[in-house]
CSV table of C-alpha atoms in Angstrom, one decimal:
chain,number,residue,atom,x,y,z
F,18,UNK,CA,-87.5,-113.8,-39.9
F,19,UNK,CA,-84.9,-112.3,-42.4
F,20,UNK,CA,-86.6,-110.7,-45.4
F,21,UNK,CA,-84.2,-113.0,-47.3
F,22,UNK,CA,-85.6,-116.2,-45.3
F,23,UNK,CA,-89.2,-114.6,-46.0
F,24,UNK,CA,-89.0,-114.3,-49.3
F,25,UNK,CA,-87.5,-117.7,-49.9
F,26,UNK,CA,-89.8,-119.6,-48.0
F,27,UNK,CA,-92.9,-117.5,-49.8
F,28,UNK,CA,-91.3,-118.4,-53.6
F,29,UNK,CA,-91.1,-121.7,-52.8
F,30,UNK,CA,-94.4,-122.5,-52.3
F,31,UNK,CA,-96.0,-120.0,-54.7
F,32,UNK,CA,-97.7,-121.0,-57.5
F,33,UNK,CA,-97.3,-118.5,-60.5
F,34,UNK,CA,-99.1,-117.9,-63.6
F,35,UNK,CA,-97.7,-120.0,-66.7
F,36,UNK,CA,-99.4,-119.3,-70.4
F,37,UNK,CA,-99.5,-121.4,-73.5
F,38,UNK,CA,-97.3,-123.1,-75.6
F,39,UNK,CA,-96.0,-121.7,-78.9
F,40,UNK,CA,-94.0,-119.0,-78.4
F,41,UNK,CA,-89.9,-118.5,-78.6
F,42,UNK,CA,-88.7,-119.0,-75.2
F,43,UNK,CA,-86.5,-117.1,-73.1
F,44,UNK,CA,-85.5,-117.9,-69.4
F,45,UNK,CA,-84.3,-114.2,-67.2
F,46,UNK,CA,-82.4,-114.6,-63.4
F,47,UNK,CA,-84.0,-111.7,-61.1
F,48,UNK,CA,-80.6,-112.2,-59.0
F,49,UNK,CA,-80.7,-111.2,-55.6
F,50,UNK,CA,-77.4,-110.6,-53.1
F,51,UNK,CA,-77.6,-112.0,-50.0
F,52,UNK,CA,-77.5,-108.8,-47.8
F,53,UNK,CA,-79.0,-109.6,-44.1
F,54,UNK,CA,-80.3,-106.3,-43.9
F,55,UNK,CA,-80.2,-105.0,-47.0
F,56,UNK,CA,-81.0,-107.2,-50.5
F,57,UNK,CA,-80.3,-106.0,-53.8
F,58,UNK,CA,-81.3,-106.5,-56.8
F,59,UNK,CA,-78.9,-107.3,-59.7
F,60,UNK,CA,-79.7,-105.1,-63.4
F,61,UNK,CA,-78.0,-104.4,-66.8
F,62,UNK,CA,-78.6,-101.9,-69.4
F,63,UNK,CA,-78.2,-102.9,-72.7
F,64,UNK,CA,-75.8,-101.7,-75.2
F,65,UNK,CA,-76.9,-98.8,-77.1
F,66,UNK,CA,-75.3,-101.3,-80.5
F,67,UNK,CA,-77.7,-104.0,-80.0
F,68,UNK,CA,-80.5,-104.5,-82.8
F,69,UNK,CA,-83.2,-105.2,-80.1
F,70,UNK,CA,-83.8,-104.0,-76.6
F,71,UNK,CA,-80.6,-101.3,-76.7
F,72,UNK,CA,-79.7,-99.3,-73.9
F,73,UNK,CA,-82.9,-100.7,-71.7
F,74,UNK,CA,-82.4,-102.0,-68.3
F,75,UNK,CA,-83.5,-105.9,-68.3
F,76,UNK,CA,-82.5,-108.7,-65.8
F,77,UNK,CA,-79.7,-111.0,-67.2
F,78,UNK,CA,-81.1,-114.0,-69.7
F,79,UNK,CA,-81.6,-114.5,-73.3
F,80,UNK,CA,-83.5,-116.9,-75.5
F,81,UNK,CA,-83.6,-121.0,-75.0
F,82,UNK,CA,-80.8,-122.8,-76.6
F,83,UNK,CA,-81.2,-126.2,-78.1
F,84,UNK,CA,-78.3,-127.3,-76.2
F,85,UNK,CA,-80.3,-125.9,-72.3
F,86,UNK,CA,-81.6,-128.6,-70.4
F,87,UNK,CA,-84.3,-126.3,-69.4
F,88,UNK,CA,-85.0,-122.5,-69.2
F,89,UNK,CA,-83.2,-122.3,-65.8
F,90,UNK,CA,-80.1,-123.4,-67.3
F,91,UNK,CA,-80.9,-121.0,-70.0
F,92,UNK,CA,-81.4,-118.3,-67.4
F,93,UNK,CA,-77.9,-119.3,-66.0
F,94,UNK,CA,-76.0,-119.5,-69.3
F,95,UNK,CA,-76.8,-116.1,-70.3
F,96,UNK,CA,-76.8,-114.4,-66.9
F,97,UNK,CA,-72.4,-115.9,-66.7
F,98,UNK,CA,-72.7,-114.9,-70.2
F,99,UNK,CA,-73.4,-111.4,-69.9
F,100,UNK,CA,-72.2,-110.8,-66.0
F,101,UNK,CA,-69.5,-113.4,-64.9
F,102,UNK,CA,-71.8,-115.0,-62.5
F,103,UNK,CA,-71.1,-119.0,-62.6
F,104,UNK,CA,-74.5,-121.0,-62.4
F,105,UNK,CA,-72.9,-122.6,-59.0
F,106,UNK,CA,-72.8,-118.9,-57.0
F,107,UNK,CA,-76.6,-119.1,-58.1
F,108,UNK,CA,-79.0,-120.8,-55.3
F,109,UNK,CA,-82.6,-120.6,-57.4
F,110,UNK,CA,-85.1,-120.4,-55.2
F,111,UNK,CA,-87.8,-120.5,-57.5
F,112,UNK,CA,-90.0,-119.1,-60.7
F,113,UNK,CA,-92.0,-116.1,-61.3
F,114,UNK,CA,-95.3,-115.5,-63.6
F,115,UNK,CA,-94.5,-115.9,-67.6
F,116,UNK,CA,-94.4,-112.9,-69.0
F,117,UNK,CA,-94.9,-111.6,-73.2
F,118,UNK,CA,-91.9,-109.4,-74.5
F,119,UNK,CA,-93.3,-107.2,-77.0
F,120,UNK,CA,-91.1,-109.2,-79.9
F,121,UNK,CA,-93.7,-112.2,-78.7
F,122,UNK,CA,-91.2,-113.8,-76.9
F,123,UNK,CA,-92.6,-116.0,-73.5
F,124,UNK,CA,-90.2,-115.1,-70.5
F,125,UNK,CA,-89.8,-116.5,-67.4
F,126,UNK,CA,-88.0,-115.1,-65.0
F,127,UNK,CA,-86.4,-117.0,-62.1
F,128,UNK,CA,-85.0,-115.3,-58.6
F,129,UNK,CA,-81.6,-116.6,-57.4
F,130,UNK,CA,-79.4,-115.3,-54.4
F,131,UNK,CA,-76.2,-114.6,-55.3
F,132,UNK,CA,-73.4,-113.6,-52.5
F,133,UNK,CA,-73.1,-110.0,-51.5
F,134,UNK,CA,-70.1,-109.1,-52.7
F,135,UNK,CA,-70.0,-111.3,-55.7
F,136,UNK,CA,-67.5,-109.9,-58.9
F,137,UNK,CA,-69.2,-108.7,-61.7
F,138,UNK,CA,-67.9,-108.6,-65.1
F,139,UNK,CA,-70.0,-107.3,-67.9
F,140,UNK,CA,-69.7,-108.5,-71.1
F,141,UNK,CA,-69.5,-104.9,-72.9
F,142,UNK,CA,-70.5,-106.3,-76.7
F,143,UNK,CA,-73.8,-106.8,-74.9
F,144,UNK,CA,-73.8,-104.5,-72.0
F,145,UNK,CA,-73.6,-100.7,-70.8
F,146,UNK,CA,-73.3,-101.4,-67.4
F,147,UNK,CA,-74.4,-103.9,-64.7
F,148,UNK,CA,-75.9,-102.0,-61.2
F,149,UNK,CA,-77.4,-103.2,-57.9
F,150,UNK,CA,-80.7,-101.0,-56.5
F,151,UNK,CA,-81.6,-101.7,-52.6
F,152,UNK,CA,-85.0,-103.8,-53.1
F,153,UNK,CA,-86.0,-100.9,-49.9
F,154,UNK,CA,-85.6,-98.7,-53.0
F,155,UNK,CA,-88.9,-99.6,-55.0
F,156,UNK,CA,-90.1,-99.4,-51.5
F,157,UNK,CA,-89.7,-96.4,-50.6
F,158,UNK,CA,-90.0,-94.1,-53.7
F,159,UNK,CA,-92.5,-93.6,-55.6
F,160,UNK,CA,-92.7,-94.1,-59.5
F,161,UNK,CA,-91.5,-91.6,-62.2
F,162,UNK,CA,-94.4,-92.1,-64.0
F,163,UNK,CA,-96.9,-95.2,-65.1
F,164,UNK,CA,-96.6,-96.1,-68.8
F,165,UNK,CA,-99.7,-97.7,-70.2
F,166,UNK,CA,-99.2,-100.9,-71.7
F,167,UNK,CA,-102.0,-103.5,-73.1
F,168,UNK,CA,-101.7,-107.3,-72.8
F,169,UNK,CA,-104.1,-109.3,-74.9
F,170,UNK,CA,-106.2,-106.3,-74.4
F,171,UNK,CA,-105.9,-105.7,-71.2
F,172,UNK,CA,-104.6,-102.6,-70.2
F,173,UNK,CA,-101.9,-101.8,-67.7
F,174,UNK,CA,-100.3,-99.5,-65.9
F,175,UNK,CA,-96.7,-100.2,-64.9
F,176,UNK,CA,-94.4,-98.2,-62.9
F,177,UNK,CA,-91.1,-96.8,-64.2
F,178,UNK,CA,-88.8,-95.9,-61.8
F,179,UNK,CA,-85.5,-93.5,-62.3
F,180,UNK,CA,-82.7,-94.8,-60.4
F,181,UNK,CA,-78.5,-92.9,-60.3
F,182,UNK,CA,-75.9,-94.8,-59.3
F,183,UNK,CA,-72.4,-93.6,-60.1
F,184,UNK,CA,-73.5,-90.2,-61.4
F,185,UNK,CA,-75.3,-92.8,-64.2
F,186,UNK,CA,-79.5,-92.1,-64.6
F,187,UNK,CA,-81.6,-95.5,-65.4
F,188,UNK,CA,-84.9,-95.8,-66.1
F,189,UNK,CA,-86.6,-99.3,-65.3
F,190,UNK,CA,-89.9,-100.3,-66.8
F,191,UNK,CA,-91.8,-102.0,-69.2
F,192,UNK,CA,-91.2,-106.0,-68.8
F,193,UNK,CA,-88.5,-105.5,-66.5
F,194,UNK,CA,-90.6,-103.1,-64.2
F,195,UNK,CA,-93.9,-105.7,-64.4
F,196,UNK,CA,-91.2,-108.7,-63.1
F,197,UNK,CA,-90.1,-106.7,-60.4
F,198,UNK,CA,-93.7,-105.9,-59.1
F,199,UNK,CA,-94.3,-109.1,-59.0
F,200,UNK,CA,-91.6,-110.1,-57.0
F,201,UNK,CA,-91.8,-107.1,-54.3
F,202,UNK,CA,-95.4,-108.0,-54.1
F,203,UNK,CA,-94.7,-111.2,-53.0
F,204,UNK,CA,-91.4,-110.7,-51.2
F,205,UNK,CA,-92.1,-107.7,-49.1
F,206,UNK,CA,-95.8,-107.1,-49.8
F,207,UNK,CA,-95.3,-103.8,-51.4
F,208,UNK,CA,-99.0,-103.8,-53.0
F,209,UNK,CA,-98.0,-102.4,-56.3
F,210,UNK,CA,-101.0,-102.7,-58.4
F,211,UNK,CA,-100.7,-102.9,-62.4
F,212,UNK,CA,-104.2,-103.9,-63.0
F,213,UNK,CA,-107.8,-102.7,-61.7
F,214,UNK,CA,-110.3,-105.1,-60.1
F,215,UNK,CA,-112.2,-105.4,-63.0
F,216,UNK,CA,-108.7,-106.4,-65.6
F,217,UNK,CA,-107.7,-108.6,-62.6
F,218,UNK,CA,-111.0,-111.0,-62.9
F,219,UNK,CA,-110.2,-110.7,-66.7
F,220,UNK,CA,-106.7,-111.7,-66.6
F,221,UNK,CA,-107.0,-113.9,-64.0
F,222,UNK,CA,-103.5,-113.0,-62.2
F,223,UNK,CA,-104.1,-114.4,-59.4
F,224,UNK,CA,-102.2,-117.7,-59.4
F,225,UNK,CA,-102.8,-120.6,-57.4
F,226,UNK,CA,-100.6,-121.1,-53.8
């Protein structure tokens, strides 16, 4: 079995975490190309002009709009916004876990495959740049460091990981880094661990399947 084919068939019957009601929404697309042998993963860094979030690396997306029909069409609004990508080269496959931005904004992210060699065009009022990193990448290298973070008081450690493409350094962490765990967890069992037995029980992160 592809790892494409694996991962496909493992999101659509996964069950992932959702939280409570209340919160701003947002709606993210991890987007993945459709390399046989060699997946990436789609990221932007933010413009260094933008009041919130500049120059971080985040997956495409941006707050609900009255007018979205739901937070996938939200997550496919702002990912043509911001990239070029039409919501019809997107095939979702499925959600992740809701995540908390530090703003208090309720995230959830969804992972669509998108063609290999797919044109990109980066909306520059809100972007740097827009790279791909080989999902054998997070694999295969080990973190730059593990930034503490605490969730409802629950502490976590996430990864950050340094990546150059074009000459360009980027760091990805913080929310970002804890979406992509969660994927290459389940995708390709890479076993990252952000939380200790003990925080695990606490937080209850393991969803239902």
């Amino acid at each position: 079995m592809s790892l494409i084919n694996q991962f496909t068939s493992r999101l659509q019957a996964y069950k992932p975490r959702k939280l409570g009601e209340g919160l701003p929404q947002a709606g993210v697309l991890v987007p993945v190309t459709r390399n046989a042998s060699t997946p990436e993963v789609i990221l932007t860094r933010r413009s260094a002009a933008l009041s919130t979030h500049s120059g971080q690396v985040a997956f495409p997306g941006g707050k609900f709009d009255e007018e979205d029909l739901s937070l996938e069409t939200t997550a496919l609004r702002e990912t043509h916004e911001e990239v070029g990508i039409p919501p019809e080269a997107v095939e979702l496959i499925g959600p992740l876990s809701q995540v908390v931005s530090l703003h208090g904004i309720q995230v959830t992210p969804y992972v669509g495959l998108v063609p290999e060699n797919i044109p990109i065009q980066p909306n520059l009022d809100e972007l740097d740049s827009v790279f791909k990193v080989p999902l054998e990448y997070f694999i295969d290298t080990k973190p730059s460091r593990l930034d503490r973070m605490t969730y409802k008081g629950i502490a976590l450690q996430v990864p950050s990981y340094h990546y150059i493409h074009n000459n360009e350094q980027y760091e990805i962490w913080g929310l970002t880094a804890i979406v992509l765990v969660e994927f290459l967890n389940l995708a390709m069992d890479a076993n990252i661990t952000i939380f200790d037995d003990y925080q695990r029980s606490r937080f209850d992160v393991q969803p239902e399947r």
